[in-house]
Tab-separated table of C-alpha atoms in Angstrom:
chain	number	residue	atom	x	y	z
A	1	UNK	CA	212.249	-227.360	-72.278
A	2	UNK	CA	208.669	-227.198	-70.912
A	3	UNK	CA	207.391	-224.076	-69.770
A	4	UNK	CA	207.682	-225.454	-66.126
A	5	UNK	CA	211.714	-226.125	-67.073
A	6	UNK	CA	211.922	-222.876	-68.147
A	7	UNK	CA	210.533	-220.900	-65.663
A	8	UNK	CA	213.060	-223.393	-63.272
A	9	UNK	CA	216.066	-222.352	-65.214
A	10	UNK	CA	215.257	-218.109	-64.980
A	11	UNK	CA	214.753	-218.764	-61.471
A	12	UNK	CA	218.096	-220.482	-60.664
A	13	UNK	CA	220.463	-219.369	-63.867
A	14	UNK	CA	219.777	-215.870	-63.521
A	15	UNK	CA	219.874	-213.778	-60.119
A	16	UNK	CA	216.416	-212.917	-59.291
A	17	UNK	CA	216.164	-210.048	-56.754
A	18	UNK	CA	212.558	-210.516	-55.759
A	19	UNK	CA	213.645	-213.651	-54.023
A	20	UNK	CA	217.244	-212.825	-53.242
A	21	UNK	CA	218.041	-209.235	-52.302
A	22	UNK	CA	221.073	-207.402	-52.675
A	23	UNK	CA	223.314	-210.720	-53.857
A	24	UNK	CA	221.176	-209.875	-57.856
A	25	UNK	CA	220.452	-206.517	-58.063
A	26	UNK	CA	222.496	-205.342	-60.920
A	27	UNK	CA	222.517	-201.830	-61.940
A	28	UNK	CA	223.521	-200.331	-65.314
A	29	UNK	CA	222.103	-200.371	-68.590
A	30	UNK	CA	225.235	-202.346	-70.550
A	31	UNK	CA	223.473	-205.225	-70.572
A	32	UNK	CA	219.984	-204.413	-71.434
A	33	UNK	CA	221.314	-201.904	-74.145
A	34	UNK	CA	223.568	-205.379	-75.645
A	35	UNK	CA	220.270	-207.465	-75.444
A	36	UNK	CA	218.268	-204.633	-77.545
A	37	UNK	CA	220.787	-204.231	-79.669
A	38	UNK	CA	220.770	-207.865	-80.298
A	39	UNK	CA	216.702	-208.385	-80.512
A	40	UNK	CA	216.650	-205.023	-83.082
A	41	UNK	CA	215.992	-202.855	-80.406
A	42	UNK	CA	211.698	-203.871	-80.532
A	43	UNK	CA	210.841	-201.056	-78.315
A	44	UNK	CA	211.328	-198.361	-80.848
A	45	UNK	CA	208.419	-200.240	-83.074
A	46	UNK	CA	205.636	-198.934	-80.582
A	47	UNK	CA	205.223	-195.650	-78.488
A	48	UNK	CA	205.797	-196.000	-74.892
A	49	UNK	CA	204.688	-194.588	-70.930
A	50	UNK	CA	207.594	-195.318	-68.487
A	51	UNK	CA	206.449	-195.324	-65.545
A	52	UNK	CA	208.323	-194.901	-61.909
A	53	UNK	CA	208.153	-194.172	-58.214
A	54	UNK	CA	208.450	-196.140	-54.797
A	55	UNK	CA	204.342	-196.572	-54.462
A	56	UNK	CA	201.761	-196.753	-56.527
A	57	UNK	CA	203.505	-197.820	-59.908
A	58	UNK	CA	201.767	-200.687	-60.106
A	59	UNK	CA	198.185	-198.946	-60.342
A	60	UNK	CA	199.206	-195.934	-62.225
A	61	UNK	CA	199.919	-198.292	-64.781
A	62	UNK	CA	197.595	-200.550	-65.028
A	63	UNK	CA	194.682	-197.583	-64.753
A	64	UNK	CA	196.803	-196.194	-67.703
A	65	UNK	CA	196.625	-199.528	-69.603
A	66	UNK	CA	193.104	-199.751	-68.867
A	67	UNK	CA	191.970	-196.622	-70.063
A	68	UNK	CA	193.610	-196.806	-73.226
A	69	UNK	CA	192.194	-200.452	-74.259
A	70	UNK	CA	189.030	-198.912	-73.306
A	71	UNK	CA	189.582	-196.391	-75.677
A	72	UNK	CA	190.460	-199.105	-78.521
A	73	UNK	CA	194.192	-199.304	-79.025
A	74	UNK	CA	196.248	-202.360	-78.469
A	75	UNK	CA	198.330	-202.042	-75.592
A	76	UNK	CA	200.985	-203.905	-74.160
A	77	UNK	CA	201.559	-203.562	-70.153
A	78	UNK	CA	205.023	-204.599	-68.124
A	79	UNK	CA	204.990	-205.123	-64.504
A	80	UNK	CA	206.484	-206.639	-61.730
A	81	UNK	CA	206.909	-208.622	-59.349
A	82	UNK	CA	204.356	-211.024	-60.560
A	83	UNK	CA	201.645	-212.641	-57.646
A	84	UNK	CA	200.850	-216.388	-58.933
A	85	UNK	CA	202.295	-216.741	-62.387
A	86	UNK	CA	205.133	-215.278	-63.798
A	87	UNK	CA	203.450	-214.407	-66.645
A	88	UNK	CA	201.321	-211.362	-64.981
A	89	UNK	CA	204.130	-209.542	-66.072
A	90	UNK	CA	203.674	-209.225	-69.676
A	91	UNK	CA	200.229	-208.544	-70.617
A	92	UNK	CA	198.761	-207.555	-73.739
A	93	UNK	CA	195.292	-206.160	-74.096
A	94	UNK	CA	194.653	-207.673	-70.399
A	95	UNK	CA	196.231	-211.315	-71.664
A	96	UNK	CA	199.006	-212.641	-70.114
A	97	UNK	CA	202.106	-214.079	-72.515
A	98	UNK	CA	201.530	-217.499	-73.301
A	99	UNK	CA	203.571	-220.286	-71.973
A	100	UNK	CA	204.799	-221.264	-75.656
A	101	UNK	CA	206.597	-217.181	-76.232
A	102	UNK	CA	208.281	-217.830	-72.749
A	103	UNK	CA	209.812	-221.317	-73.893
A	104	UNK	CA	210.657	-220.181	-77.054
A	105	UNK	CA	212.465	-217.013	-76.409
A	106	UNK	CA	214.887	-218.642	-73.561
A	107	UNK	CA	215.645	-221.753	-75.855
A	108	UNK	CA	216.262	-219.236	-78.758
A	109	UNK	CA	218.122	-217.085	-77.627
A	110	UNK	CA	220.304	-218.336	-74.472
A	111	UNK	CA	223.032	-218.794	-76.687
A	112	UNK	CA	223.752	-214.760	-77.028
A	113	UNK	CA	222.346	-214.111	-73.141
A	114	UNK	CA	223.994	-216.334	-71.377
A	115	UNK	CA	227.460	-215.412	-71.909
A	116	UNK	CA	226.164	-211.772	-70.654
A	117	UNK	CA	225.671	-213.230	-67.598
A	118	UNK	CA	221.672	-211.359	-67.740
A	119	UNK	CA	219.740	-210.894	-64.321
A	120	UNK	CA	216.007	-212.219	-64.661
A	121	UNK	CA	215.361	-208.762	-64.945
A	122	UNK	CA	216.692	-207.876	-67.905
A	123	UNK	CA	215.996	-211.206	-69.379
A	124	UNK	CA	212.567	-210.416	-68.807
A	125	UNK	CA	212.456	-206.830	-69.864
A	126	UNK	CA	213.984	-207.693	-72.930
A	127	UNK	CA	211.642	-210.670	-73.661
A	128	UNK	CA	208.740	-208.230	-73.020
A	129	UNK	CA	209.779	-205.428	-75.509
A	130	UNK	CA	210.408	-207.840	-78.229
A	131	UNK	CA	206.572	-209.873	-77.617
A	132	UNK	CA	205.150	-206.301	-77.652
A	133	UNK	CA	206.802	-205.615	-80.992
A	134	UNK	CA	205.097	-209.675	-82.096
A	135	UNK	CA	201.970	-208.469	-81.312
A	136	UNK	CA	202.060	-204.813	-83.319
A	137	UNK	CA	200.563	-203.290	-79.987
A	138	UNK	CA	200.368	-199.547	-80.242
A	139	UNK	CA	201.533	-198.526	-77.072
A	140	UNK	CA	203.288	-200.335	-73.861
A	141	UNK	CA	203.118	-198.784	-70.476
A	142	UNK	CA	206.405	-199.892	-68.622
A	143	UNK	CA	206.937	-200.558	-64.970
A	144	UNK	CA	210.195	-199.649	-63.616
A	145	UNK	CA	211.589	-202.279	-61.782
A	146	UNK	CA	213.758	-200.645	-59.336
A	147	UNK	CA	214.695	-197.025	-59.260
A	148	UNK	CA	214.790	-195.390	-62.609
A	149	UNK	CA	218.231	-194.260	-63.476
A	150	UNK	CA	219.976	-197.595	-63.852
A	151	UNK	CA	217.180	-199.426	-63.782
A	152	UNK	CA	216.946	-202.297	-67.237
A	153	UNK	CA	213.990	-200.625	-68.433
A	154	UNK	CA	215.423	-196.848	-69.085
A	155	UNK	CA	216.593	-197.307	-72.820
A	156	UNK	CA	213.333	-196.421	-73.612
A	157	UNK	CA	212.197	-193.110	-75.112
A	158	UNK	CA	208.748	-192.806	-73.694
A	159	UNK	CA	205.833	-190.320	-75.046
A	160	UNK	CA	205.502	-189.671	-71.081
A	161	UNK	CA	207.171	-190.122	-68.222
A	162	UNK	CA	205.425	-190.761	-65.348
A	163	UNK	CA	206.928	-190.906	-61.263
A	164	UNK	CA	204.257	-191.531	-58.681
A	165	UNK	CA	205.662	-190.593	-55.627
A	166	UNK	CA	208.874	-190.702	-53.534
A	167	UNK	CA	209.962	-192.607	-50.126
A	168	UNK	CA	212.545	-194.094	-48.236
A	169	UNK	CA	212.794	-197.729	-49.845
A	170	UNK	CA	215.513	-199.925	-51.052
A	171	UNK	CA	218.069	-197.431	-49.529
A	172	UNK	CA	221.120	-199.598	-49.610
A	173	UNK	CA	221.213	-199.365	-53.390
A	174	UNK	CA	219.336	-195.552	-54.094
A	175	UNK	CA	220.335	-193.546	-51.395
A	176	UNK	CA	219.859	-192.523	-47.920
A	177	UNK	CA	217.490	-189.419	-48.456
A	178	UNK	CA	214.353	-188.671	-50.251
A	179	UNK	CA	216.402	-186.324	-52.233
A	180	UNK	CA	219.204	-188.645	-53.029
A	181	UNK	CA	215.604	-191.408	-54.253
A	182	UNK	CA	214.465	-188.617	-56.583
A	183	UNK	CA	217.375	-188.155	-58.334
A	184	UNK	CA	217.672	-192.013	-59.510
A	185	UNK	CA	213.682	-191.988	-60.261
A	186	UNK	CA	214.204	-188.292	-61.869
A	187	UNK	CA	216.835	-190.409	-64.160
A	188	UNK	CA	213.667	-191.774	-66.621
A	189	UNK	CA	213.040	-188.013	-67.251
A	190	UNK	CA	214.200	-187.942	-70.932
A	191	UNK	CA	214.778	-184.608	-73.460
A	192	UNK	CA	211.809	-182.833	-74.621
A	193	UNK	CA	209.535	-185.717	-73.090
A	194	UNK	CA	206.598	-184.621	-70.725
A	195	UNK	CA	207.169	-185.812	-67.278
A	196	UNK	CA	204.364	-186.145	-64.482
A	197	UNK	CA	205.411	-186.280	-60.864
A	198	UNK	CA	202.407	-186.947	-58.891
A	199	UNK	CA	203.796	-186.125	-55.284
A	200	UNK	CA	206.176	-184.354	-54.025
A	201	UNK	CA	206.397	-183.424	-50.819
A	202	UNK	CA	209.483	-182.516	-49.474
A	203	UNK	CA	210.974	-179.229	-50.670
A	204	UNK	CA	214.118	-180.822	-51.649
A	205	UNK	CA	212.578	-183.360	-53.911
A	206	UNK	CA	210.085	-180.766	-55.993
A	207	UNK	CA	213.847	-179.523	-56.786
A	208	UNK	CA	214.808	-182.347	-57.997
A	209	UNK	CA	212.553	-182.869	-60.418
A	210	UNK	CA	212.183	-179.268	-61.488
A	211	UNK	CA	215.817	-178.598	-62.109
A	212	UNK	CA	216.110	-181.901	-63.707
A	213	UNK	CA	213.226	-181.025	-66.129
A	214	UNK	CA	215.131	-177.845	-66.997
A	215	UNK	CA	218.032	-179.359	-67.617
A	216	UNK	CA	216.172	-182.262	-70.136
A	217	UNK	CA	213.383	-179.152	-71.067
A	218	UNK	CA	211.108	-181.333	-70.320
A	219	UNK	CA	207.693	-180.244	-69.613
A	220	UNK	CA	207.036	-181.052	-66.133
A	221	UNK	CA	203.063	-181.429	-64.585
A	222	UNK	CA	203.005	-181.587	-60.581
A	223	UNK	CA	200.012	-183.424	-60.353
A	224	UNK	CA	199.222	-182.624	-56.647
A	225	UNK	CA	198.307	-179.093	-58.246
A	226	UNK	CA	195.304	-180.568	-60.384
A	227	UNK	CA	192.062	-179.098	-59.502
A	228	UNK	CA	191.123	-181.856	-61.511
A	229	UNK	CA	190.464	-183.986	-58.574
A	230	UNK	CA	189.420	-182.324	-55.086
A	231	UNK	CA	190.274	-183.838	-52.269
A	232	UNK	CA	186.557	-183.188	-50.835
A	233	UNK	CA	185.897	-184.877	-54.339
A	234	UNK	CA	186.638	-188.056	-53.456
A	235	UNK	CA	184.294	-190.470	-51.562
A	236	UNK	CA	185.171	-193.821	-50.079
A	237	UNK	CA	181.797	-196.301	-50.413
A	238	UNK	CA	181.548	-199.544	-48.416
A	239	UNK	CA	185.233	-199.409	-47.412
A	240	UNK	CA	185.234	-201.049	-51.153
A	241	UNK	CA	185.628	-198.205	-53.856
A	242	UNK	CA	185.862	-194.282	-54.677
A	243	UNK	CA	183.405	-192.539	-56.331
A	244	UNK	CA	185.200	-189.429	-57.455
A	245	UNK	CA	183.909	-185.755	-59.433
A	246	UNK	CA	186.293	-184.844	-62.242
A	247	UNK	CA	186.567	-183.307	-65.246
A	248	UNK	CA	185.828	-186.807	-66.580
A	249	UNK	CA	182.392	-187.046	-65.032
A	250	UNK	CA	181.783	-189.643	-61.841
A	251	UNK	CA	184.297	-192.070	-62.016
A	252	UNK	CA	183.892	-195.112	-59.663
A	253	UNK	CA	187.114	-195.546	-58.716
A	254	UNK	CA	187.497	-200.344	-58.116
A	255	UNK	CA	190.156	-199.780	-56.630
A	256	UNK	CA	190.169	-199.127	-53.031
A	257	UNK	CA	192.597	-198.339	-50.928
A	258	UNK	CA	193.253	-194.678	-49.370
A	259	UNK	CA	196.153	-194.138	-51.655
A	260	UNK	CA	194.339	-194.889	-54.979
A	261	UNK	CA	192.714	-191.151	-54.420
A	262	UNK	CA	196.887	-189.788	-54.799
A	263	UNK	CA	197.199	-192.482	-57.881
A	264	UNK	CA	193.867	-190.986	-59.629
A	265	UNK	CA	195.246	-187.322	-59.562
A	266	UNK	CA	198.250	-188.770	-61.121
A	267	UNK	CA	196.476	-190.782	-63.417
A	268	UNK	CA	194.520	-188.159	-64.880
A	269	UNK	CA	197.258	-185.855	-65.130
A	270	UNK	CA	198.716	-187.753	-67.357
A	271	UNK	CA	195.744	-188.394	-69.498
A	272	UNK	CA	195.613	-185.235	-70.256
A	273	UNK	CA	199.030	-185.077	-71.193
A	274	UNK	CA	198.602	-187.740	-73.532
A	275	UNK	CA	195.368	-185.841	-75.124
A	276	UNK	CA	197.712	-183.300	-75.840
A	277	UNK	CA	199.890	-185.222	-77.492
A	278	UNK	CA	197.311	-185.967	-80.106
A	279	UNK	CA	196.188	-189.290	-77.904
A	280	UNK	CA	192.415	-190.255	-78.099
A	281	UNK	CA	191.060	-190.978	-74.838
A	282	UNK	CA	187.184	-190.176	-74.734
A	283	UNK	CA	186.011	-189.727	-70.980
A	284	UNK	CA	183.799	-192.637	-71.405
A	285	UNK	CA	187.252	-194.861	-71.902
A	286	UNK	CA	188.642	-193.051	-68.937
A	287	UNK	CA	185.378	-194.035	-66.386
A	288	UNK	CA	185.025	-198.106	-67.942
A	289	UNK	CA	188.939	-197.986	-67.113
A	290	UNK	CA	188.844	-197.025	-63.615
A	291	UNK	CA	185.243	-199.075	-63.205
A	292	UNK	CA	186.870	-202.144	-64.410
A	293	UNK	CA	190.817	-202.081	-64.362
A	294	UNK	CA	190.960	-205.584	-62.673
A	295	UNK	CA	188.460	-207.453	-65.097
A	296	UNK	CA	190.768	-205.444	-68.393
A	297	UNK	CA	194.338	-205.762	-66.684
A	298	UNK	CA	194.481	-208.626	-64.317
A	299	UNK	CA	195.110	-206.492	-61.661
A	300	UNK	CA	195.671	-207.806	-57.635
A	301	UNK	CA	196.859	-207.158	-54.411
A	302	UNK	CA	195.516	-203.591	-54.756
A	303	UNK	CA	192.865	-203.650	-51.267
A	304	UNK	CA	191.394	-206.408	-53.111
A	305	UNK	CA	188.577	-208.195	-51.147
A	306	UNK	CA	189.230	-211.963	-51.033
A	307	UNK	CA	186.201	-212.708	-48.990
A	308	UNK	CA	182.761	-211.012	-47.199
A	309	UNK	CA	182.101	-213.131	-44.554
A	310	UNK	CA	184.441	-212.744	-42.391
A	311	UNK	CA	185.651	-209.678	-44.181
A	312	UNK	CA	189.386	-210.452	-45.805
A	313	UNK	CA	191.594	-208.006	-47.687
A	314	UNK	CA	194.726	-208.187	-48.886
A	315	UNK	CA	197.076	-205.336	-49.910
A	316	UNK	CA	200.870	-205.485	-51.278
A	317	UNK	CA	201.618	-202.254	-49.468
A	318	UNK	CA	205.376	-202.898	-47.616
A	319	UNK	CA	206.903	-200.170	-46.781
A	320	UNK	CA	206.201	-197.191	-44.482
A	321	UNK	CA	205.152	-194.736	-47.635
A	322	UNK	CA	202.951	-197.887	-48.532
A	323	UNK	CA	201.460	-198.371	-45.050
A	324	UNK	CA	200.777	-194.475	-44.045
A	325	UNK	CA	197.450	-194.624	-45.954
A	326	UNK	CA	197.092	-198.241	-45.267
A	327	UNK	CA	197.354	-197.250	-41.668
A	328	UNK	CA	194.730	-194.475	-41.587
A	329	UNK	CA	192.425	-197.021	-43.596
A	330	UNK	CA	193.004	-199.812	-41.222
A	331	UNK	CA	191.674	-197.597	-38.222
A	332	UNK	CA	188.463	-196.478	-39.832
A	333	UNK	CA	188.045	-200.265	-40.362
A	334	UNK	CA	188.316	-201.337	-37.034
A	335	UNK	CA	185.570	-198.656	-35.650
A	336	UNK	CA	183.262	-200.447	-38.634
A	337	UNK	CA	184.093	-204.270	-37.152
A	338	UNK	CA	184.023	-206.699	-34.118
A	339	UNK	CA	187.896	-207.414	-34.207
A	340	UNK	CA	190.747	-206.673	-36.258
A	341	UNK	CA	192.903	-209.422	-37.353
A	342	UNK	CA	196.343	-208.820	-39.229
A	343	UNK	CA	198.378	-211.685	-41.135
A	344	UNK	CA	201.460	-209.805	-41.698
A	345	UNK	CA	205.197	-211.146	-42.811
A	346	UNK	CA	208.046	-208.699	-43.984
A	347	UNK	CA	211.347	-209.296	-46.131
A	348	UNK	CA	214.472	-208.711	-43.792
A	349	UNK	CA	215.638	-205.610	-45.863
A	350	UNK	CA	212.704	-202.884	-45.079
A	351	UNK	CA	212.250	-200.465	-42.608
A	352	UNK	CA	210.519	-203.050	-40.358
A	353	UNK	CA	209.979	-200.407	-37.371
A	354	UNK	CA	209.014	-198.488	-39.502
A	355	UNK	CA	206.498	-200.140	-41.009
A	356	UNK	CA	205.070	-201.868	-37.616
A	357	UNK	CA	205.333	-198.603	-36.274
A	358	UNK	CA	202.036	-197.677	-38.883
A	359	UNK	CA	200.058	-200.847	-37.889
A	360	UNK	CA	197.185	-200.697	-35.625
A	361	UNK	CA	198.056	-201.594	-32.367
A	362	UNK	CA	194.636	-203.240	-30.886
A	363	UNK	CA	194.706	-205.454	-33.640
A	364	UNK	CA	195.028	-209.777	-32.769
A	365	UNK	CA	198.374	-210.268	-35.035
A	366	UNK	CA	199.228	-213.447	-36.989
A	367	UNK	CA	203.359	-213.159	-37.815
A	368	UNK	CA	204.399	-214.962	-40.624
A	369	UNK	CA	206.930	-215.486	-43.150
A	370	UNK	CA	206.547	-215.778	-47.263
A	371	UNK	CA	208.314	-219.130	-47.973
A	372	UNK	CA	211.344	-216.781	-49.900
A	373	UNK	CA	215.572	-216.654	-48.217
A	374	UNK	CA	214.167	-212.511	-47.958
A	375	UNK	CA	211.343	-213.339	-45.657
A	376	UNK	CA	212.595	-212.379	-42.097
A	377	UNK	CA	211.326	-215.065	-39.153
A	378	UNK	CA	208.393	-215.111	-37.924
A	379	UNK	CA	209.358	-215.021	-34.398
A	380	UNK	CA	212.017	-212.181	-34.961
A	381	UNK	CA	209.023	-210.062	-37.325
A	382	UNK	CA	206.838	-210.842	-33.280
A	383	UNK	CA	209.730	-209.999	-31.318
A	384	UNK	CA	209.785	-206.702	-33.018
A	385	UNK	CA	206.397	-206.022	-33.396
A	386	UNK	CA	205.837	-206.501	-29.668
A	387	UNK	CA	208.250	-203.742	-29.149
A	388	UNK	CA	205.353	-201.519	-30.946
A	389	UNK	CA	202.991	-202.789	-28.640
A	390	UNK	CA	201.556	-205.391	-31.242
A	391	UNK	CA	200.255	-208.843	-29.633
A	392	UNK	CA	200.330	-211.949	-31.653
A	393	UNK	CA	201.431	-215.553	-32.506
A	394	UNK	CA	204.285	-216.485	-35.236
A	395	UNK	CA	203.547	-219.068	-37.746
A	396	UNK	CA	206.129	-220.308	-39.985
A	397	UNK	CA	204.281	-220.447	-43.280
A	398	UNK	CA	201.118	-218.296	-44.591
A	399	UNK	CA	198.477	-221.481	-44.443
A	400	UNK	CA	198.960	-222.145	-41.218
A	401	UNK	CA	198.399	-218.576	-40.257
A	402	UNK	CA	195.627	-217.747	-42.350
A	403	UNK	CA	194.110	-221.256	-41.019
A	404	UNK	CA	194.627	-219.873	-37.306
A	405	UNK	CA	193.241	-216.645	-38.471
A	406	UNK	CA	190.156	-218.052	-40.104
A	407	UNK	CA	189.515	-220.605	-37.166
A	408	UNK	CA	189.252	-217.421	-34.956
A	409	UNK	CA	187.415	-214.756	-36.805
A	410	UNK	CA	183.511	-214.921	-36.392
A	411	UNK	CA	181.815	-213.089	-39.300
A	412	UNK	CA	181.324	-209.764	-38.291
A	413	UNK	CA	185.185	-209.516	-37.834
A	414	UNK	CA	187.851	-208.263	-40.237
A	415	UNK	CA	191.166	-209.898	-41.644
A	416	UNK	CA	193.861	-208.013	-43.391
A	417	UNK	CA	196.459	-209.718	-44.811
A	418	UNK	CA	199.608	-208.126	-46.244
A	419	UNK	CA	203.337	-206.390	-44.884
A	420	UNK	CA	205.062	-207.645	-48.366
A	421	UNK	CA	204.013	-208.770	-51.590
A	422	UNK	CA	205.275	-212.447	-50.866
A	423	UNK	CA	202.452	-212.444	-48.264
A	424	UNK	CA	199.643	-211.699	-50.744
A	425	UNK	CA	201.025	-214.148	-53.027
A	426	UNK	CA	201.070	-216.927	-51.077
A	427	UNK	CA	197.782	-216.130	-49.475
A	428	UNK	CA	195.844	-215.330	-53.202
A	429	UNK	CA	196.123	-219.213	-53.989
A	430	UNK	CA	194.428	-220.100	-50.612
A	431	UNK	CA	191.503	-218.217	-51.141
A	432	UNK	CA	191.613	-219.742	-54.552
A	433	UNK	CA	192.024	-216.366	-56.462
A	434	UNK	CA	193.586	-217.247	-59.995
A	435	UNK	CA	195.216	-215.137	-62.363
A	436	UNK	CA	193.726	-216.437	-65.612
């Protein structure tokens, strides 16, 4: 098969739930566990950071990745979704898989998998622990995919366990309450293995995670207790990036959206955890990683300026934890522009009043729809959004909204573009962003 083949036959053999929902989500570690097995459970052959939590995963990780390249270990890092190519996923030392490992491992091994009747994510997972072991890296920071408890990636024994936060978000399969959430992302918390939790708000969930610590004795860190990070500490420049006094020194922080100040607490947290585990990771590593995480890890979607004039950024935030500092940022925008202009789309299984609840409401909307069977219409995501007093056209693909969006905004305006991952990746390509 070519690589294109390949990629064809994951898509459609296997039950992707990026594209498809509920119909391929398949919890329960039988599978993965018979696919290690088979592979000679890889994973074991390099020290590992699991990492969890319904926002900010993504970044945690890849700032985690970044800092400890920059501090001159090989690292493998394991993400999802992917944006453009489905490679993103798999990285090592910032490089994606190539298109030859992909190939090879479904045509060598469908034989044993397919009988198992694997999701894509476990296929995946599996094929990622096994190119990490190929390329000897010395540590792998994993991405949970979905939860934590049940989730393919959790027969790993990590050095540290990491969970970022916890919302309401993909309720139908991890409960209905933030407590019920924490439990299945307190599931990664494994026996004697330190554990960050970088937010906890609710009273209910700080119990949680403390009583399932004690029950694993598993050192637990609340990072939101830090004074390694201020929050007077932390200054936004240009609507662009942090600039941030730690313990570290300055770090310019490239990321920039409002929630990446949360993400750095918990980022640092666990650095030090990892110190103190015998982990060398000099402050100058620390700063380059957090100055330069896109350039080392291939990074998007994250706030991510796509172009100056008119202003455009695009964020993967999509659900209301994800949009309550996107919301906040969003007004301090508009006070700094002419107009605000929103391309938005939504998959059909969020808290959609929720979310539009959070968006700016003098804003010019553009309602679309990622070209996935998730996506929910563009004329239902207007109907509902008008109900929130937001004003707008639908537009039944992302070109031909961004197009009407472009045609309208003069330069001094400002165009956000976001409401679901599927948005930013369809939009990335027309701005010709590349993930090389």
């Amino acid at each position: 098969m070519t690589y294109e083949e390949t990629l064809h036959y994951l898509y459609t053999q296997t039950p992707i739930f990026q594209r498809e929902g509920a119909s391929a989500y398949k919890p329960g570690l039988g599978t993965s566990q018979a696919l290690d097995d088979y592979l000679g459970n890889p994973h074991q052959a390099y020290r590992t950071i699991h990492v969890a939590g319904t926002n900010g995963k993504g970044s945690v990780s890849h700032l985690l990745a970044a800092a400890l390249m920059r501090a001159g270990y090989r690292v493998g890092l394991y993400t999802s979704p992917h944006l453009i190519d489905f490679r993103e996923r798999i990285r090592v030392d910032g490089q994606m898989i190539p298109r030859e490992t992909v190939v090879d491992f479904v045509e060598r091994h469908r034989a044993f998998f397919e009988p198992l009747h694997s999701s894509f994510f476990e296929l995946t997972s599996s094929l990622a622990f096994l190119y990490f072991k190929e390329m000897k890296v010395d540590f792998a920071v994993i991405e949970v995919g979905l939860g934590g408890r049940l989730d393919s990636t959790n027969i790993i024994t990590p050095i540290l366990s990491v969970i970022t936060n916890i919302s309401l978000d993909h309720t139908q399969f991890l409960g209905h309450t933030v407590e019920q959430i924490a439990a299945e992302k307190a599931g990664i918390i494994k026996r004697g293995v330190p554990v960050v939790v970088g937010e906890a708000e609710q009273t209910g969930v700080r119990e949680v995670f403390r009583k399932k610590a004690e029950r694993e004795q598993a050192p637990l860190v609340e990072a939101w207790r830090s004074d390694n990070l201020p929050d007077d500490n932390a200054e936004l420049i240009d609507d662009h990036y942090w600039r941030y006094q730690t313990q570290e020194g300055e770090l310019i922080g490239e990321l920039g959206g409002q929630a990446q100040v949360r993400n750095t607490r918990t980022v640092l947290s666990a650095i030090q955890i990892l110190r103190e585990q015998g982990v060398v990771l000099p402050p100058e590593a620390v700063r380059e990683a957090f100055r330069h995480v896109v350039e080392l890890t291939g990074l998007m979607g994250r706030w991510q300026t796509l172009r100056e004039q008119p202003a455009v950024v695009a964020d993967t935030g999509h659900n209301v934890g994800g949009w309550e500092p996107l919301s906040a940022q969003l007004r301090h925008v508009a006070k700094r522009h002419r107009h605000l202009l929103m391309v938005v789309g939504m998959v059909s299984d969020k808290d959609i009043d929720g979310v539009l609840s959070l968006m700016p409401s003098g804003a010019r909307y553009f309602f679309t729809q990622a070209a996935i069977p998730r996506a929910l219409p563009a004329e239902d995501l207007r109907t509902r959004g008008e109900r929130h007093g937001l004003r707008g056209e639908a537009y039944k693909s992302v070109p031909e909204a961004l197009k009407a969006a472009l045609a309208e905004a003069t330069a001094d305006d400002f165009l956000f573009i976001g409401g679901s991952t599927f948005i930013v990746a369809e939009a990335l390509p027309f701005f010709q962003i590349k993930n090389e």
